[in-house]
PDB file of C-alpha atoms in Angstrom:
ATOM      1  CA  MET O   1       0.000   0.000   0.000  1.00 60.00           C
ATOM      2  CA  GLU O   2       1.318   3.409  -0.958  1.00 65.00           C
ATOM      3  CA  THR O   3       1.938   5.846   1.889  1.00 67.00           C
ATOM      4  CA  ILE O   4       1.039   9.512   1.592  1.00 65.00           C
ATOM      5  CA  LYS O   5       4.298  11.393   2.017  1.00 74.00           C
ATOM      6  CA  SER O   6       2.953  14.562   3.592  1.00 85.00           C
ATOM      7  CA  ILE O   7      -0.583  15.835   4.011  1.00 85.00           C
ATOM      8  CA  PRO O   8      -0.435  19.647   4.100  1.00 87.00           C
ATOM      9  CA  GLU O   9      -0.982  21.366   7.435  1.00 84.00           C
ATOM     10  CA  ASN O  10      -4.657  22.013   8.307  1.00 82.00           C
ATOM     11  CA  TYR O  11      -5.849  19.164   6.073  1.00 89.00           C
ATOM     12  CA  GLN O  12      -7.168  15.718   6.928  1.00 92.00           C
ATOM     13  CA  ARG O  13      -7.029  12.474   4.997  1.00 88.00           C
ATOM     14  CA  ILE O  14     -10.732  12.781   4.059  1.00 91.00           C
ATOM     15  CA  MET O  15     -12.559  16.079   3.638  1.00 95.00           C
ATOM     16  CA  PRO O  16     -16.032  16.842   2.249  1.00 96.00           C
ATOM     17  CA  TYR O  17     -16.130  18.787  -1.013  1.00 97.00           C
ATOM     18  CA  LEU O  18     -19.432  20.518  -1.690  1.00 98.00           C
ATOM     19  CA  ILE O  19     -20.570  22.147  -4.906  1.00 98.00           C
ATOM     20  CA  ILE O  20     -23.308  24.545  -3.877  1.00 97.00           C
ATOM     21  CA  GLU O  21     -25.288  27.609  -4.809  1.00 96.00           C
ATOM     22  CA  ASP O  22     -24.042  30.835  -3.209  1.00 96.00           C
ATOM     23  CA  GLY O  23     -20.827  29.743  -1.526  1.00 98.00           C
ATOM     24  CA  ALA O  24     -20.335  33.169   0.049  1.00 97.00           C
ATOM     25  CA  LYS O  25     -23.594  32.802   1.997  1.00 98.00           C
ATOM     26  CA  PHE O  26     -22.648  29.200   2.889  1.00 98.00           C
ATOM     27  CA  MET O  27     -19.405  30.495   4.400  1.00 98.00           C
ATOM     28  CA  THR O  28     -21.321  33.078   6.443  1.00 98.00           C
ATOM     29  CA  PHE O  29     -23.808  30.407   7.594  1.00 98.00           C
ATOM     30  CA  THR O  30     -21.005  28.110   8.833  1.00 98.00           C
ATOM     31  CA  GLN O  31     -19.270  31.017  10.564  1.00 98.00           C
ATOM     32  CA  ASN O  32     -22.468  32.073  12.360  1.00 98.00           C
ATOM     33  CA  VAL O  33     -23.604  28.560  13.327  1.00 98.00           C
ATOM     34  CA  PHE O  34     -20.408  26.543  13.834  1.00 98.00           C
ATOM     35  CA  GLY O  35     -17.736  29.211  14.348  1.00 98.00           C
ATOM     36  CA  ALA O  36     -16.021  28.312  11.063  1.00 98.00           C
ATOM     37  CA  THR O  37     -12.987  30.259   9.923  1.00 98.00           C
ATOM     38  CA  GLU O  38     -12.071  30.945   6.320  1.00 98.00           C
ATOM     39  CA  GLN O  39      -8.979  28.942   5.451  1.00 96.00           C
ATOM     40  CA  TYR O  40      -8.720  29.722   1.718  1.00 97.00           C
ATOM     41  CA  LYS O  41     -10.759  31.306  -1.077  1.00 98.00           C
ATOM     42  CA  HIS O  42     -10.088  31.614  -4.806  1.00 98.00           C
ATOM     43  CA  MET O  43     -12.629  33.373  -6.996  1.00 97.00           C
ATOM     44  CA  ARG O  44     -13.535  32.309 -10.548  1.00 96.00           C
ATOM     45  CA  ASP O  45     -14.770  35.842 -11.174  1.00 94.00           C
ATOM     46  CA  LYS O  46     -16.070  38.696  -9.026  1.00 94.00           C
ATOM     47  CA  ASN O  47     -19.155  36.766  -7.849  1.00 93.00           C
ATOM     48  CA  THR O  48     -18.277  33.067  -8.173  1.00 96.00           C
ATOM     49  CA  ILE O  49     -16.158  30.996  -5.784  1.00 98.00           C
ATOM     50  CA  MET O  50     -13.936  28.600  -7.732  1.00 98.00           C
ATOM     51  CA  HIS O  51     -12.572  26.927  -4.585  1.00 98.00           C
ATOM     52  CA  ALA O  52     -12.884  27.789  -0.902  1.00 98.00           C
ATOM     53  CA  GLU O  53     -12.135  26.118   2.394  1.00 98.00           C
ATOM     54  CA  ILE O  54     -13.454  26.604   5.888  1.00 98.00           C
ATOM     55  CA  ASN O  55     -12.154  25.109   9.100  1.00 97.00           C
ATOM     56  CA  ILE O  56     -14.408  24.089  11.968  1.00 97.00           C
ATOM     57  CA  LYS O  57     -12.349  23.240  15.055  1.00 95.00           C
ATOM     58  CA  GLY O  58      -9.678  21.381  13.076  1.00 95.00           C
ATOM     59  CA  SER O  59     -11.892  19.904  10.334  1.00 96.00           C
ATOM     60  CA  THR O  60     -11.794  21.263   6.797  1.00 97.00           C
ATOM     61  CA  ILE O  61     -14.729  21.508   4.391  1.00 97.00           C
ATOM     62  CA  MET O  62     -13.941  22.439   0.793  1.00 98.00           C
ATOM     63  CA  PHE O  63     -16.570  23.927  -1.504  1.00 98.00           C
ATOM     64  CA  ALA O  64     -17.227  25.771  -4.742  1.00 98.00           C
ATOM     65  CA  ASP O  65     -20.121  27.535  -6.411  1.00 98.00           C
ATOM     66  CA  CYS O  66     -21.960  25.344  -8.897  1.00 97.00           C
ATOM     67  CA  THR O  67     -21.686  26.116 -12.608  1.00 96.00           C
ATOM     68  CA  ASP O  68     -23.036  24.641 -15.832  1.00 95.00           C
ATOM     69  CA  THR O  69     -19.998  22.329 -15.846  1.00 95.00           C
ATOM     70  CA  TYR O  70     -20.004  21.483 -12.133  1.00 95.00           C
ATOM     71  CA  GLN O  71     -23.552  20.785 -10.959  1.00 96.00           C
ATOM     72  CA  LYS O  72     -24.780  21.137  -7.375  1.00 96.00           C
ATOM     73  CA  GLN O  73     -23.638  18.308  -5.054  1.00 96.00           C
ATOM     74  CA  ASN O  74     -24.874  18.412  -1.472  1.00 93.00           C
ATOM     75  CA  ALA O  75     -23.927  16.267   1.491  1.00 96.00           C
ATOM     76  CA  GLY O  76     -25.074  14.997   4.847  1.00 96.00           C
ATOM     77  CA  MET O  77     -22.617  15.767   7.636  1.00 97.00           C
ATOM     78  CA  PHE O  78     -22.314  14.695  11.265  1.00 96.00           C
ATOM     79  CA  ILE O  79     -20.705  17.240  13.563  1.00 97.00           C
ATOM     80  CA  TYR O  80     -19.926  17.114  17.272  1.00 96.00           C
ATOM     81  CA  VAL O  81     -20.781  20.400  18.971  1.00 96.00           C
ATOM     82  CA  ASP O  82     -20.517  21.717  22.509  1.00 96.00           C
ATOM     83  CA  ASN O  83     -24.267  22.239  22.846  1.00 97.00           C
ATOM     84  CA  CYS O  84     -26.753  20.607  20.477  1.00 97.00           C
ATOM     85  CA  ASP O  85     -29.700  22.803  21.491  1.00 98.00           C
ATOM     86  CA  GLU O  86     -27.792  26.087  21.057  1.00 98.00           C
ATOM     87  CA  THR O  87     -26.324  25.017  17.709  1.00 98.00           C
ATOM     88  CA  TYR O  88     -29.732  23.850  16.474  1.00 98.00           C
ATOM     89  CA  LYS O  89     -31.240  27.245  17.393  1.00 98.00           C
ATOM     90  CA  LYS O  90     -28.387  29.126  15.668  1.00 98.00           C
ATOM     91  CA  ALA O  91     -28.912  27.042  12.533  1.00 98.00           C
ATOM     92  CA  ILE O  92     -32.668  27.723  12.504  1.00 98.00           C
ATOM     93  CA  ASP O  93     -32.035  31.440  13.166  1.00 98.00           C
ATOM     94  CA  ASN O  94     -29.674  31.450  10.158  1.00 98.00           C
ATOM     95  CA  GLY O  95     -32.171  29.990   7.708  1.00 98.00           C
ATOM     96  CA  ALA O  96     -31.901  26.221   8.228  1.00 98.00           C
ATOM     97  CA  GLU O  97     -34.982  23.975   8.318  1.00 98.00           C
ATOM     98  CA  SER O  98     -35.550  21.443  11.059  1.00 98.00           C
ATOM     99  CA  VAL O  99     -35.080  17.788  10.115  1.00 98.00           C
ATOM    100  CA  MET O 100     -35.173  16.531  13.712  1.00 98.00           C
ATOM    101  CA  GLN O 101     -35.598  18.562  16.889  1.00 98.00           C
ATOM    102  CA  PRO O 102     -32.991  18.081  19.638  1.00 98.00           C
ATOM    103  CA  ALA O 103     -33.496  14.852  21.558  1.00 98.00           C
ATOM    104  CA  ASP O 104     -31.464  12.520  23.743  1.00 97.00           C
ATOM    105  CA  GLN O 105     -30.197   9.517  21.802  1.00 95.00           C
ATOM    106  CA  PRO O 106     -28.038   6.590  22.986  1.00 94.00           C
ATOM    107  CA  TYR O 107     -24.988   8.313  21.415  1.00 93.00           C
ATOM    108  CA  GLY O 108     -25.689  11.852  22.686  1.00 95.00           C
ATOM    109  CA  ARG O 109     -28.068  14.776  22.373  1.00 97.00           C
ATOM    110  CA  SER O 110     -28.708  15.144  18.664  1.00 98.00           C
ATOM    111  CA  ALA O 111     -30.679  17.193  16.147  1.00 98.00           C
ATOM    112  CA  GLY O 112     -30.849  17.527  12.392  1.00 98.00           C
ATOM    113  CA  VAL O 113     -31.087  20.620  10.201  1.00 98.00           C
ATOM    114  CA  LYS O 114     -31.054  21.232   6.471  1.00 98.00           C
ATOM    115  CA  ASP O 115     -29.110  24.384   5.661  1.00 98.00           C
ATOM    116  CA  PRO O 116     -30.315  26.881   3.034  1.00 97.00           C
ATOM    117  CA  PHE O 117     -27.877  25.281   0.548  1.00 97.00           C
ATOM    118  CA  GLY O 118     -29.346  21.758   0.690  1.00 97.00           C
ATOM    119  CA  ASN O 119     -26.874  20.120   3.081  1.00 98.00           C
ATOM    120  CA  THR O 120     -28.090  18.151   6.104  1.00 98.00           C
ATOM    121  CA  TRP O 121     -26.175  18.594   9.360  1.00 98.00           C
ATOM    122  CA  TRP O 122     -26.566  16.125  12.241  1.00 97.00           C
ATOM    123  CA  VAL O 123     -25.434  18.140  15.273  1.00 97.00           C
ATOM    124  CA  THR O 124     -24.623  16.105  18.350  1.00 97.00           C
ATOM    125  CA  ASN O 125     -23.094  16.650  21.740  1.00 95.00           C
ATOM    126  CA  PRO O 126     -22.127  13.638  23.851  1.00 90.00           C
ATOM    127  CA  LEU O 127     -24.262  13.079  26.949  1.00 83.00           C
TER     128      LEU O 127
END
């Protein structure tokens, strides 16, 4: 099996790559809800993100604005948070739709939201 020589700093072996509508608003949503920080952004033109990266507490999500060539591709993501109920409320306040209200599960307190860009986030804090 081939060994990866060196993964660049701030990157993980596997990272989601989303192709979405309105990447700039997606970045703002993740900053407001999850405390994301912008790690990198390269514009295709004045209004279109060609490639961007955010970091949420050590995890990178890459994304780009969809185009005629690169169609929209959403994802479902599981994220551990400090407080499920607070994060759920922030998501709803920032335009997400409820998929599942916060509830205690065997694996932690969990909720589901669909962000305004079509991605589903399963937010969970351990009990």
